mmCIF file of C-alpha atoms in Angstrom:
data_model
loop_
_atom_site.group_PDB
_atom_site.id
_atom_site.type_symbol
_atom_site.label_atom_id
_atom_site.label_comp_id
_atom_site.label_asym_id
_atom_site.label_seq_id
_atom_site.Cartn_x
_atom_site.Cartn_y
_atom_site.Cartn_z
ATOM 1 C CA MET A 1 -17.739 5.607 1.947
ATOM 2 C CA VAL A 2 -14.453 5.028 0.170
ATOM 3 C CA GLY A 3 -12.767 1.848 -1.027
ATOM 4 C CA ILE A 4 -9.075 1.820 -1.973
ATOM 5 C CA TYR A 5 -7.971 -1.417 -3.605
ATOM 6 C CA LEU A 6 -4.416 -2.488 -4.501
ATOM 7 C CA PRO A 7 -4.654 -5.939 -6.119
ATOM 8 C CA PRO A 8 -1.391 -7.935 -6.260
ATOM 9 C CA ASP A 9 -2.191 -9.919 -9.419
ATOM 10 C CA THR A 10 -4.669 -10.412 -12.271
ATOM 11 C CA ASN A 11 -7.053 -12.795 -10.496
ATOM 12 C CA THR A 12 -7.335 -10.384 -7.601
ATOM 13 C CA LEU A 13 -7.784 -7.439 -9.987
ATOM 14 C CA ILE A 14 -10.682 -9.240 -11.692
ATOM 15 C CA ASN A 15 -12.353 -9.928 -8.342
ATOM 16 C CA CYS A 16 -11.742 -6.382 -7.062
ATOM 17 C CA THR A 17 -13.269 -4.966 -10.234
ATOM 18 C CA HIS A 18 -16.295 -7.221 -9.854
ATOM 19 C CA ARG A 19 -16.662 -6.118 -6.228
ATOM 20 C CA VAL A 20 -16.360 -2.421 -7.136
ATOM 21 C CA LEU A 21 -18.885 -2.652 -9.969
ATOM 22 C CA GLU A 22 -21.417 -4.285 -7.651
ATOM 23 C CA SER A 23 -20.971 -1.736 -4.856
ATOM 24 C CA GLN A 24 -23.434 1.074 -4.273
ATOM 25 C CA ASN A 25 -23.028 4.451 -2.566
ATOM 26 C CA MET A 26 -19.238 4.071 -2.597
ATOM 27 C CA ILE A 27 -16.322 5.913 -4.144
ATOM 28 C CA ASN A 28 -13.823 3.257 -5.206
ATOM 29 C CA ALA A 29 -10.249 3.479 -6.458
ATOM 30 C CA ILE A 30 -8.290 0.553 -7.873
ATOM 31 C CA VAL A 31 -4.519 0.958 -8.235
ATOM 32 C CA ALA A 32 -3.301 -1.503 -10.874
ATOM 33 C CA SER A 33 -0.893 -1.807 -13.770
ATOM 34 C CA LYS A 34 -1.712 -2.380 -17.409
ATOM 35 C CA HIS A 35 1.424 -4.516 -17.907
ATOM 36 C CA PRO A 36 1.519 -8.331 -17.741
ATOM 37 C CA ARG A 37 2.298 -9.430 -14.187
ATOM 38 C CA MET A 38 3.026 -12.494 -12.074
ATOM 39 C CA GLN A 39 0.055 -14.551 -10.924
ATOM 40 C CA TRP A 40 0.298 -15.622 -7.258
ATOM 41 C CA PHE A 41 -3.238 -16.232 -6.110
ATOM 42 C CA SER A 42 -5.573 -18.895 -7.444
ATOM 43 C CA LYS A 43 -9.114 -17.950 -8.361
ATOM 44 C CA GLU A 44 -10.357 -19.241 -4.998
ATOM 45 C CA LEU A 45 -7.697 -17.442 -2.948
ATOM 46 C CA SER A 46 -8.201 -14.201 -4.857
ATOM 47 C CA ILE A 47 -11.962 -14.336 -4.192
ATOM 48 C CA LYS A 48 -11.259 -14.842 -0.479
ATOM 49 C CA LEU A 49 -8.665 -12.041 -0.471
ATOM 50 C CA CYS A 50 -11.090 -9.603 -2.114
ATOM 51 C CA GLU A 51 -13.962 -10.562 0.195
ATOM 52 C CA GLU A 52 -11.868 -10.162 3.334
ATOM 53 C CA GLY A 53 -9.706 -7.299 2.031
ATOM 54 C CA ILE A 54 -6.705 -8.673 3.925
ATOM 55 C CA MET A 55 -5.328 -12.186 4.286
ATOM 56 C CA ILE A 56 -2.511 -14.233 5.741
ATOM 57 C CA VAL A 57 -0.978 -15.845 2.651
ATOM 58 C CA PRO A 58 -1.298 -19.583 3.374
ATOM 59 C CA PHE A 59 1.504 -20.750 1.074
ATOM 60 C CA ALA A 60 4.044 -18.282 2.540
ATOM 61 C CA SER A 61 3.375 -18.220 6.275
ATOM 62 C CA ASP A 62 4.563 -19.951 9.429
ATOM 63 C CA ASP A 63 2.726 -20.263 12.732
ATOM 64 C CA ASN A 64 3.996 -18.110 15.617
ATOM 65 C CA PRO A 65 5.979 -15.763 13.364
ATOM 66 C CA ASP A 66 9.122 -13.918 14.425
ATOM 67 C CA VAL A 67 8.418 -11.275 11.779
ATOM 68 C CA ILE A 68 5.498 -10.340 9.537
ATOM 69 C CA LEU A 69 6.059 -9.193 5.965
ATOM 70 C CA CYS A 70 3.072 -7.298 4.640
ATOM 71 C CA ALA A 71 2.378 -5.938 1.149
ATOM 72 C CA SER A 72 -0.223 -3.852 -0.601
ATOM 73 C CA GLY A 73 -0.060 -3.610 -4.398
ATOM 74 C CA TYR A 74 1.720 -5.507 -7.153
ATOM 75 C CA THR A 75 5.334 -4.304 -6.841
ATOM 76 C CA PRO A 76 5.367 -4.450 -3.023
ATOM 77 C CA THR A 77 3.954 -8.007 -3.199
ATOM 78 C CA LEU A 78 6.685 -9.010 -5.651
ATOM 79 C CA GLU A 79 9.346 -7.634 -3.298
ATOM 80 C CA VAL A 80 7.769 -9.146 -0.156
ATOM 81 C CA PHE A 81 7.699 -12.623 -1.729
ATOM 82 C CA ALA A 82 11.350 -12.187 -2.767
ATOM 83 C CA ALA A 83 12.242 -11.021 0.778
ATOM 84 C CA TYR A 84 10.348 -13.993 2.216
ATOM 85 C CA GLN A 85 12.375 -16.363 0.046
ATOM 86 C CA LEU A 86 15.685 -14.760 1.088
ATOM 87 C CA ILE A 87 14.775 -14.944 4.779
ATOM 88 C CA LYS A 88 13.704 -18.588 4.515
ATOM 89 C CA GLU A 89 16.871 -19.545 2.588
ATOM 90 C CA HIS A 90 19.336 -17.794 4.922
ATOM 91 C CA THR A 91 17.787 -17.729 8.402
ATOM 92 C CA ASP A 92 15.733 -19.833 10.781
ATOM 93 C CA LEU A 93 13.161 -17.083 11.272
ATOM 94 C CA ARG A 94 9.479 -17.934 11.175
ATOM 95 C CA VAL A 95 7.788 -15.547 8.743
ATOM 96 C CA ARG A 96 4.170 -14.665 8.085
ATOM 97 C CA VAL A 97 3.235 -12.961 4.811
ATOM 98 C CA VAL A 98 0.105 -10.805 4.789
ATOM 99 C CA ASN A 99 -1.453 -9.190 1.743
ATOM 100 C CA VAL A 100 -3.717 -6.141 1.987
ATOM 101 C CA VAL A 101 -6.014 -5.470 -0.966
ATOM 102 C CA ASP A 102 -8.438 -3.094 0.774
ATOM 103 C CA LEU A 103 -6.421 -0.454 2.650
ATOM 104 C CA MET A 104 -9.422 0.680 4.663
ATOM 105 C CA LYS A 105 -9.439 -2.691 6.495
ATOM 106 C CA LEU A 106 -6.452 -1.408 8.497
ATOM 107 C CA SER A 107 -8.361 1.465 10.089
ATOM 108 C CA PRO A 108 -10.263 0.879 13.338
ATOM 109 C CA LYS A 109 -12.321 4.006 12.596
ATOM 110 C CA TYR A 110 -13.634 2.794 9.245
ATOM 111 C CA LYS A 111 -17.048 1.125 9.246
ATOM 112 C CA PHE A 112 -15.668 -2.015 7.568
ATOM 113 C CA GLY A 113 -12.230 -1.939 9.248
ATOM 114 C CA LEU A 114 -10.887 -4.940 11.129
ATOM 115 C CA SER A 115 -11.916 -5.389 14.737
ATOM 116 C CA GLU A 116 -9.095 -5.360 17.289
ATOM 117 C CA SER A 117 -9.357 -9.134 17.744
ATOM 118 C CA LYS A 118 -9.164 -9.814 13.987
ATOM 119 C CA PHE A 119 -6.287 -7.327 13.649
ATOM 120 C CA GLU A 120 -4.387 -9.135 16.440
ATOM 121 C CA GLU A 121 -5.165 -12.511 14.862
ATOM 122 C CA ILE A 122 -3.446 -11.388 11.654
ATOM 123 C CA PHE A 123 -0.655 -9.155 13.014
ATOM 124 C CA THR A 124 -0.345 -10.510 16.607
ATOM 125 C CA ARG A 125 0.253 -8.110 19.494
ATOM 126 C CA ASP A 126 4.026 -7.785 19.452
ATOM 127 C CA THR A 127 5.518 -9.187 16.237
ATOM 128 C CA PRO A 128 7.360 -6.593 14.125
ATOM 129 C CA VAL A 129 5.561 -5.820 10.850
ATOM 130 C CA ILE A 130 7.601 -4.831 7.797
ATOM 131 C CA PHE A 131 5.069 -3.269 5.422
ATOM 132 C CA ALA A 132 5.786 -2.596 1.726
ATOM 133 C CA PHE A 133 3.368 -0.124 0.165
ATOM 134 C CA HIS A 134 2.848 1.607 -3.197
ATOM 135 C CA GLY A 135 2.203 5.037 -1.684
ATOM 136 C CA TYR A 136 3.400 7.334 1.060
ATOM 137 C CA PRO A 137 4.296 5.483 4.304
ATOM 138 C CA ASN A 138 2.417 8.050 6.425
ATOM 139 C CA LEU A 139 -0.900 6.775 5.077
ATOM 140 C CA ILE A 140 -0.335 3.330 6.574
ATOM 141 C CA HIS A 141 0.850 4.852 9.865
ATOM 142 C CA GLU A 142 -2.338 6.936 10.003
ATOM 143 C CA LEU A 143 -4.549 3.914 9.263
ATOM 144 C CA VAL A 144 -2.977 1.725 11.972
ATOM 145 C CA TYR A 145 -2.629 4.547 14.506
ATOM 146 C CA LYS A 146 -3.285 3.235 18.041
ATOM 147 C CA ARG A 147 -3.358 -0.369 16.855
ATOM 148 C CA CYS A 148 -1.428 -2.889 18.937
ATOM 149 C CA ASN A 149 1.604 -3.452 16.744
ATOM 150 C CA ASP A 150 4.791 -1.767 15.570
ATOM 151 C CA PHE A 151 4.679 -1.132 11.803
ATOM 152 C CA HIS A 152 7.826 -0.328 9.820
ATOM 153 C CA VAL A 153 6.485 0.977 6.520
ATOM 154 C CA HIS A 154 8.449 1.151 3.287
ATOM 155 C CA GLY A 155 6.849 3.286 0.607
ATOM 156 C CA TYR A 156 7.241 6.152 -1.775
ATOM 157 C CA LEU A 157 9.949 8.594 -0.643
ATOM 158 C CA GLU A 158 10.069 10.748 -3.786
ATOM 159 C CA GLU A 159 13.558 9.456 -4.500
ATOM 160 C CA GLY A 160 15.011 8.849 -7.931
ATOM 161 C CA SER A 161 14.448 10.063 -11.424
ATOM 162 C CA ILE A 162 13.807 8.039 -14.554
ATOM 163 C CA THR A 163 15.804 4.864 -13.966
ATOM 164 C CA THR A 164 14.963 1.170 -14.061
ATOM 165 C CA PRO A 165 11.961 -0.044 -12.032
ATOM 166 C CA PHE A 166 14.274 -1.948 -9.687
ATOM 167 C CA ASP A 167 16.442 1.154 -9.160
ATOM 168 C CA MET A 168 13.301 3.049 -8.162
ATOM 169 C CA ARG A 169 12.478 0.320 -5.634
ATOM 170 C CA VAL A 170 15.979 0.516 -4.157
ATOM 171 C CA LEU A 171 15.978 4.338 -4.007
ATOM 172 C CA ASN A 172 12.593 4.270 -2.260
ATOM 173 C CA LYS A 173 13.672 1.353 -0.009
ATOM 174 C CA ILE A 174 10.830 -1.001 -0.937
ATOM 175 C CA ASP A 175 13.152 -3.574 -2.534
ATOM 176 C CA ARG A 176 13.641 -7.069 -1.081
ATOM 177 C CA TYR A 177 17.039 -6.217 0.429
ATOM 178 C CA HIS A 178 15.784 -3.258 2.458
ATOM 179 C CA LEU A 179 12.821 -5.381 3.613
ATOM 180 C CA VAL A 180 15.128 -8.212 4.737
ATOM 181 C CA LEU A 181 17.439 -5.761 6.518
ATOM 182 C CA ASP A 182 14.492 -4.296 8.406
ATOM 183 C CA ALA A 183 13.208 -7.768 9.288
ATOM 184 C CA LEU A 184 16.608 -8.622 10.757
ATOM 185 C CA ARG A 185 16.843 -5.232 12.481
ATOM 186 C CA TYR A 186 13.531 -5.517 14.323
ATOM 187 C CA VAL A 187 13.452 -9.214 15.254
ATOM 188 C CA PRO A 188 14.846 -9.710 18.768
ATOM 189 C CA ASN A 189 18.474 -10.933 18.691
ATOM 190 C CA ASP A 190 17.737 -14.234 20.434
ATOM 191 C CA GLU A 191 15.475 -15.265 17.506
ATOM 192 C CA LYS A 192 18.075 -14.760 14.765
ATOM 193 C CA GLU A 193 20.360 -17.333 13.272
ATOM 194 C CA ILE A 194 21.727 -16.326 9.886
ATOM 195 C CA SER A 195 23.573 -18.628 7.510
#
């Protein structure tokens, strides 16, 4: 059994580490930074996020979303929250933000993966999902293969050399602007009203 964890902030990192250290008969990998980072999730929310492995972010989500912004890892979460803010400021779109800490929750084949009903509860059946990820986009496509939804994954494209961190995000198309453009591209035209 394998666990792959991408915590979005320090509280979640602490809870993921605790979870990993208590696990048995597992190979676990935690992808995290050593640099100071933003703190988005309270202690309680981070415990829930680590226990469930995936969560609709309650403070950044609307009911009946027109688009779902999903992130896994610190930098993608930063960019998804920035994209969420841009969409809310300049459109009337209803947005749901989802954070994935345990990548294996996405796979229907994995023993602890989400059931189809739970997957649909989070991602719905037909809402476009714009997914920002720290790694290669193909991994997410492989994990959600044959699931009910249409995922548009932004991830590592091997673009760019040593530049600023934001330049790297832009070159690899995981920055807030590429995420917003994709959200607008995949939401049906009758749902959009942009200011």
